[in-house]
PDB file of C-alpha atoms in Angstrom:
ATOM      1  CA  MET F   1      59.963  94.316-105.880  1.00 46.00           C
ATOM      2  CA  ALA F   2      61.717  91.228-104.966  1.00 49.00           C
ATOM      3  CA  SER F   3      60.487  89.496-101.906  1.00 52.00           C
ATOM      4  CA  GLU F   4      63.210  88.976 -99.448  1.00 56.00           C
ATOM      5  CA  LYS F   5      63.099  86.713 -96.461  1.00 61.00           C
ATOM      6  CA  ALA F   6      63.205  88.476 -93.220  1.00 63.00           C
ATOM      7  CA  SER F   7      66.556  87.758 -91.732  1.00 71.00           C
ATOM      8  CA  LEU F   8      66.732  86.744 -88.143  1.00 70.00           C
ATOM      9  CA  GLY F   9      68.561  88.910 -85.734  1.00 75.00           C
ATOM     10  CA  PRO F  10      71.648  87.764 -83.860  1.00 75.00           C
ATOM     11  CA  ASN F  11      69.676  86.932 -80.716  1.00 81.00           C
ATOM     12  CA  ALA F  12      67.209  84.749 -82.629  1.00 82.00           C
ATOM     13  CA  LYS F  13      70.014  82.816 -84.321  1.00 83.00           C
ATOM     14  CA  ARG F  14      71.692  82.290 -80.975  1.00 86.00           C
ATOM     15  CA  GLY F  15      68.407  81.060 -79.441  1.00 87.00           C
ATOM     16  CA  LEU F  16      67.924  78.617 -82.341  1.00 88.00           C
ATOM     17  CA  ARG F  17      71.430  77.203 -81.868  1.00 90.00           C
ATOM     18  CA  VAL F  18      70.981  76.899 -78.104  1.00 92.00           C
ATOM     19  CA  SER F  19      67.666  75.062 -78.551  1.00 93.00           C
ATOM     20  CA  GLN F  20      69.244  72.659 -81.070  1.00 94.00           C
ATOM     21  CA  VAL F  21      72.176  71.977 -78.748  1.00 95.00           C
ATOM     22  CA  LEU F  22      69.797  71.358 -75.845  1.00 96.00           C
ATOM     23  CA  PHE F  23      67.584  69.074 -77.941  1.00 96.00           C
ATOM     24  CA  PHE F  24      70.474  66.931 -79.205  1.00 95.00           C
ATOM     25  CA  SER F  25      72.117  66.867 -75.778  1.00 96.00           C
ATOM     26  CA  LEU F  26      68.859  65.598 -74.274  1.00 95.00           C
ATOM     27  CA  LEU F  27      68.522  63.036 -77.072  1.00 95.00           C
ATOM     28  CA  ILE F  28      72.060  61.750 -76.518  1.00 95.00           C
ATOM     29  CA  TRP F  29      71.508  61.652 -72.743  1.00 94.00           C
ATOM     30  CA  VAL F  30      68.341  59.524 -73.168  1.00 93.00           C
ATOM     31  CA  ILE F  31      70.140  57.122 -75.526  1.00 92.00           C
ATOM     32  CA  VAL F  32      73.165  56.720 -73.254  1.00 91.00           C
ATOM     33  CA  ALA F  33      71.087  56.358 -70.082  1.00 89.00           C
ATOM     34  CA  GLY F  34      68.824  53.733 -71.652  1.00 86.00           C
ATOM     35  CA  SER F  35      71.742  51.842 -73.150  1.00 89.00           C
ATOM     36  CA  TRP F  36      73.628  51.853 -69.870  1.00 87.00           C
ATOM     37  CA  GLN F  37      70.637  50.417 -68.036  1.00 84.00           C
ATOM     38  CA  ILE F  38      70.243  47.657 -70.625  1.00 85.00           C
ATOM     39  CA  LEU F  39      73.962  46.876 -70.579  1.00 84.00           C
ATOM     40  CA  ARG F  40      74.059  46.864 -66.789  1.00 82.00           C
ATOM     41  CA  ASP F  41      71.116  44.455 -66.559  1.00 78.00           C
ATOM     42  CA  ALA F  42      72.221  42.150 -69.373  1.00 77.00           C
ATOM     43  CA  VAL F  43      76.017  42.142 -69.310  1.00 77.00           C
ATOM     44  CA  PHE F  44      77.293  43.405 -66.002  1.00 74.00           C
ATOM     45  CA  ARG F  45      74.707  41.711 -63.824  1.00 70.00           C
ATOM     46  CA  GLY F  46      76.456  39.657 -61.230  1.00 66.00           C
ATOM     47  CA  ALA F  47      75.420  36.039 -61.054  1.00 61.00           C
ATOM     48  CA  PRO F  48      74.347  34.874 -57.640  1.00 67.00           C
ATOM     49  CA  PRO F  49      77.222  32.930 -56.101  1.00 73.00           C
ATOM     50  CA  ARG F  50      76.684  29.210 -55.789  1.00 80.00           C
ATOM     51  CA  ASP F  51      78.131  26.768 -53.332  1.00 87.00           C
ATOM     52  CA  ALA F  52      80.955  24.596 -54.709  1.00 89.00           C
ATOM     53  CA  LEU F  53      79.372  21.424 -53.345  1.00 93.00           C
ATOM     54  CA  ALA F  54      76.052  22.226 -55.032  1.00 92.00           C
ATOM     55  CA  CYS F  55      77.921  22.886 -58.290  1.00 92.00           C
ATOM     56  CA  LYS F  56      79.734  19.543 -58.061  1.00 94.00           C
ATOM     57  CA  THR F  57      76.454  17.742 -57.418  1.00 94.00           C
ATOM     58  CA  GLU F  58      74.815  19.388 -60.409  1.00 93.00           C
ATOM     59  CA  LEU F  59      77.857  18.617 -62.576  1.00 94.00           C
ATOM     60  CA  SER F  60      77.686  14.931 -61.646  1.00 94.00           C
ATOM     61  CA  ARG F  61      73.977  14.852 -62.565  1.00 94.00           C
ATOM     62  CA  LEU F  62      74.698  16.493 -65.895  1.00 93.00           C
ATOM     63  CA  ARG F  63      77.571  14.080 -66.596  1.00 94.00           C
ATOM     64  CA  ALA F  64      75.250  11.145 -65.918  1.00 93.00           C
ATOM     65  CA  ARG F  65      72.628  12.612 -68.234  1.00 91.00           C
ATOM     66  CA  LEU F  66      75.243  13.125 -70.949  1.00 91.00           C
ATOM     67  CA  ALA F  67      76.421   9.522 -70.588  1.00 90.00           C
ATOM     68  CA  GLU F  68      72.804   8.369 -70.831  1.00 90.00           C
ATOM     69  CA  ALA F  69      72.285  10.478 -73.938  1.00 86.00           C
ATOM     70  CA  ALA F  70      75.406   9.064 -75.572  1.00 83.00           C
ATOM     71  CA  MET F  71      73.974   5.573 -75.164  1.00 84.00           C
ATOM     72  CA  ALA F  72      70.551   6.518 -76.546  1.00 77.00           C
ATOM     73  CA  THR F  73      70.447   5.562 -80.203  1.00 67.00           C
ATOM     74  CA  ASP F  74      67.608   4.949 -82.575  1.00 64.00           C
ATOM     75  CA  ASP F  75      68.656   3.260 -85.804  1.00 57.00           C
ATOM     76  CA  SER F  76      65.177   2.480 -87.059  1.00 56.00           C
ATOM     77  CA  ALA F  77      63.550   5.710 -88.201  1.00 54.00           C
ATOM     78  CA  SER F  78      66.065   7.795 -90.163  1.00 65.00           C
ATOM     79  CA  ASP F  79      69.672   8.837 -90.402  1.00 64.00           C
ATOM     80  CA  THR F  80      69.155  11.663 -87.927  1.00 73.00           C
ATOM     81  CA  ALA F  81      67.201   9.588 -85.412  1.00 79.00           C
ATOM     82  CA  ALA F  82      70.305   9.085 -83.275  1.00 79.00           C
ATOM     83  CA  VAL F  83      70.841  12.850 -83.072  1.00 81.00           C
ATOM     84  CA  ASP F  84      67.184  13.372 -82.187  1.00 82.00           C
ATOM     85  CA  ALA F  85      67.353  10.668 -79.493  1.00 84.00           C
ATOM     86  CA  PHE F  86      70.538  12.243 -78.096  1.00 85.00           C
ATOM     87  CA  ARG F  87      68.912  15.659 -77.887  1.00 85.00           C
ATOM     88  CA  THR F  88      65.681  14.308 -76.423  1.00 86.00           C
ATOM     89  CA  VAL F  89      67.519  12.656 -73.535  1.00 86.00           C
ATOM     90  CA  LEU F  90      69.343  15.932 -72.864  1.00 87.00           C
ATOM     91  CA  GLY F  91      66.092  17.861 -72.582  1.00 82.00           C
ATOM     92  CA  GLY F  92      63.522  18.380 -75.257  1.00 75.00           C
ATOM     93  CA  PRO F  93      63.754  18.235 -79.023  1.00 72.00           C
ATOM     94  CA  SER F  94      66.738  20.576 -79.206  1.00 72.00           C
ATOM     95  CA  GLY F  95      68.531  19.602 -75.994  1.00 72.00           C
ATOM     96  CA  ARG F  96      68.612  23.203 -74.804  1.00 83.00           C
ATOM     97  CA  ALA F  97      67.572  22.427 -71.226  1.00 85.00           C
ATOM     98  CA  PHE F  98      70.937  20.716 -70.701  1.00 88.00           C
ATOM     99  CA  ASP F  99      72.783  23.639 -72.269  1.00 88.00           C
ATOM    100  CA  GLN F 100      70.952  26.164 -70.111  1.00 89.00           C
ATOM    101  CA  ARG F 101      71.844  24.314 -66.920  1.00 90.00           C
ATOM    102  CA  VAL F 102      75.500  24.060 -67.963  1.00 92.00           C
ATOM    103  CA  TYR F 103      75.651  27.786 -68.785  1.00 90.00           C
ATOM    104  CA  GLU F 104      74.195  28.601 -65.376  1.00 89.00           C
ATOM    105  CA  LEU F 105      76.982  26.554 -63.806  1.00 90.00           C
ATOM    106  CA  ILE F 106      79.617  28.295 -65.925  1.00 89.00           C
ATOM    107  CA  ASP F 107      78.372  31.717 -64.831  1.00 85.00           C
ATOM    108  CA  GLY F 108      77.620  31.069 -61.176  1.00 84.00           C
ATOM    109  CA  CYS F 109      80.057  28.494 -59.844  1.00 88.00           C
ATOM    110  CA  PRO F 110      83.549  28.935 -58.407  1.00 89.00           C
ATOM    111  CA  PRO F 111      86.363  28.892 -61.008  1.00 89.00           C
ATOM    112  CA  GLU F 112      87.240  25.188 -60.750  1.00 93.00           C
ATOM    113  CA  GLU F 113      83.641  24.022 -61.160  1.00 92.00           C
ATOM    114  CA  SER F 114      83.079  26.622 -63.851  1.00 92.00           C
ATOM    115  CA  ARG F 115      85.962  25.170 -65.880  1.00 94.00           C
ATOM    116  CA  ALA F 116      84.506  21.672 -65.397  1.00 94.00           C
ATOM    117  CA  ALA F 117      81.115  22.882 -66.625  1.00 94.00           C
ATOM    118  CA  TYR F 118      82.738  24.476 -69.658  1.00 94.00           C
ATOM    119  CA  ALA F 119      84.544  21.217 -70.417  1.00 95.00           C
ATOM    120  CA  LEU F 120      81.216  19.384 -70.089  1.00 95.00           C
ATOM    121  CA  ALA F 121      79.625  21.773 -72.591  1.00 93.00           C
ATOM    122  CA  ARG F 122      82.492  21.139 -75.019  1.00 95.00           C
ATOM    123  CA  LEU F 123      82.127  17.371 -74.537  1.00 94.00           C
ATOM    124  CA  ARG F 124      78.410  17.583 -75.283  1.00 92.00           C
ATOM    125  CA  ALA F 125      79.099  19.532 -78.462  1.00 91.00           C
ATOM    126  CA  ALA F 126      81.755  17.026 -79.537  1.00 93.00           C
ATOM    127  CA  GLN F 127      79.483  14.042 -78.939  1.00 90.00           C
ATOM    128  CA  GLU F 128      76.664  15.618 -80.915  1.00 88.00           C
ATOM    129  CA  ALA F 129      79.092  16.463 -83.715  1.00 89.00           C
ATOM    130  CA  MET F 130      80.217  12.838 -83.846  1.00 88.00           C
ATOM    131  CA  LEU F 131      76.595  11.681 -84.023  1.00 85.00           C
ATOM    132  CA  ARG F 132      75.942  14.133 -86.842  1.00 84.00           C
ATOM    133  CA  LEU F 133      79.044  12.961 -88.671  1.00 84.00           C
ATOM    134  CA  ASP F 134      77.859   9.381 -88.282  1.00 79.00           C
ATOM    135  CA  ALA F 135      74.418  10.366 -89.578  1.00 77.00           C
ATOM    136  CA  LEU F 136      75.921  12.102 -92.606  1.00 78.00           C
ATOM    137  CA  GLU F 137      78.593   9.593 -93.586  1.00 78.00           C
ATOM    138  CA  ALA F 138      78.339   6.215 -91.902  1.00 75.00           C
ATOM    139  CA  ALA F 139      74.566   5.755 -91.744  1.00 73.00           C
ATOM    140  CA  PRO F 140      74.057   6.069 -95.536  1.00 76.00           C
ATOM    141  CA  ALA F 141      76.970   3.671 -96.088  1.00 78.00           C
ATOM    142  CA  ARG F 142      75.426   1.144 -93.706  1.00 75.00           C
ATOM    143  CA  ALA F 143      72.067   1.492 -95.449  1.00 77.00           C
ATOM    144  CA  ALA F 144      73.679   0.983 -98.867  1.00 81.00           C
ATOM    145  CA  HIS F 145      75.538  -2.064 -97.549  1.00 79.00           C
ATOM    146  CA  ARG F 146      72.323  -3.550 -96.155  1.00 78.00           C
ATOM    147  CA  LYS F 147      70.586  -2.920 -99.457  1.00 83.00           C
ATOM    148  CA  ALA F 148      73.401  -4.519-101.443  1.00 85.00           C
ATOM    149  CA  VAL F 149      73.737  -7.531 -99.150  1.00 84.00           C
ATOM    150  CA  ALA F 150      70.004  -8.173 -98.699  1.00 75.00           C
ATOM    151  CA  PRO F 151      69.449 -10.234-101.882  1.00 76.00           C
ATOM    152  CA  THR F 152      72.420 -12.505-101.217  1.00 76.00           C
ATOM    153  CA  ILE F 153      71.910 -13.238 -97.535  1.00 73.00           C
ATOM    154  CA  GLY F 154      68.179 -13.010 -97.148  1.00 61.00           C
ATOM    155  CA  PRO F 155      65.786 -11.329 -94.765  1.00 57.00           C
ATOM    156  CA  ALA F 156      67.667 -12.377 -91.625  1.00 54.00           C
ATOM    157  CA  LEU F 157      70.130  -9.469 -91.793  1.00 53.00           C
ATOM    158  CA  THR F 158      67.896  -6.812 -93.315  1.00 51.00           C
ATOM    159  CA  SER F 159      64.978  -7.051 -90.925  1.00 56.00           C
ATOM    160  CA  PRO F 160      65.322  -6.040 -87.314  1.00 56.00           C
ATOM    161  CA  PRO F 161      65.538  -8.932 -84.869  1.00 56.00           C
ATOM    162  CA  PRO F 162      62.251 -10.040 -83.360  1.00 56.00           C
ATOM    163  CA  PRO F 163      61.592  -8.925 -79.801  1.00 56.00           C
ATOM    164  CA  ASN F 164      62.664 -11.333 -77.116  1.00 56.00           C
ATOM    165  CA  PRO F 165      59.746 -13.474 -75.980  1.00 53.00           C
ATOM    166  CA  ALA F 166      58.705 -13.138 -72.397  1.00 50.00           C
ATOM    167  CA  PRO F 167      60.277 -15.818 -70.252  1.00 51.00           C
ATOM    168  CA  SER F 168      57.817 -18.560 -69.558  1.00 52.00           C
ATOM    169  CA  ALA F 169      57.129 -19.853 -66.124  1.00 49.00           C
ATOM    170  CA  PRO F 170      59.445 -22.713 -65.151  1.00 54.00           C
ATOM    171  CA  THR F 171      57.889 -26.119 -65.414  1.00 55.00           C
ATOM    172  CA  PRO F 172      57.829 -28.078 -62.200  1.00 54.00           C
ATOM    173  CA  ALA F 173      60.201 -30.986 -61.980  1.00 55.00           C
ATOM    174  CA  PRO F 174      58.516 -34.440 -62.074  1.00 52.00           C
TER     175      PRO F 174
END
């Protein structure tokens, strides 16, 4: 005698299909509902509106900080010291505090100030790129030039200048 599997009746097969459809429908509903909530909170969340005057004030502060960072250079330590000094002035070792503030302005300000903030972010990226380019190309060339010129000119050009002495008190006139 060959053992045969007991076949399910038509009602049992229908019940199995209905339960599978319900299970997968519930699974898809949970995935879509959870994804929609995440998307709504992360992407479609409206930024709180900001006052145009407050945006302009913040933009002027950020422009001043960017100008200060462009002037901050450190030629003594390494080729990338200028980039590190630039980033430090902008906010921490990676300069991300500046970027975060600019992105908040882009998202929350009126259109005109938002465009100005975007232009400021592009200017920051361009200035850092120029510093990196200088660190990669010009700084090694300057170092090689200093090394080549050092034996012929002497220590006056190769060593950093001595710090300025403190001004002495004026001597009284006789």
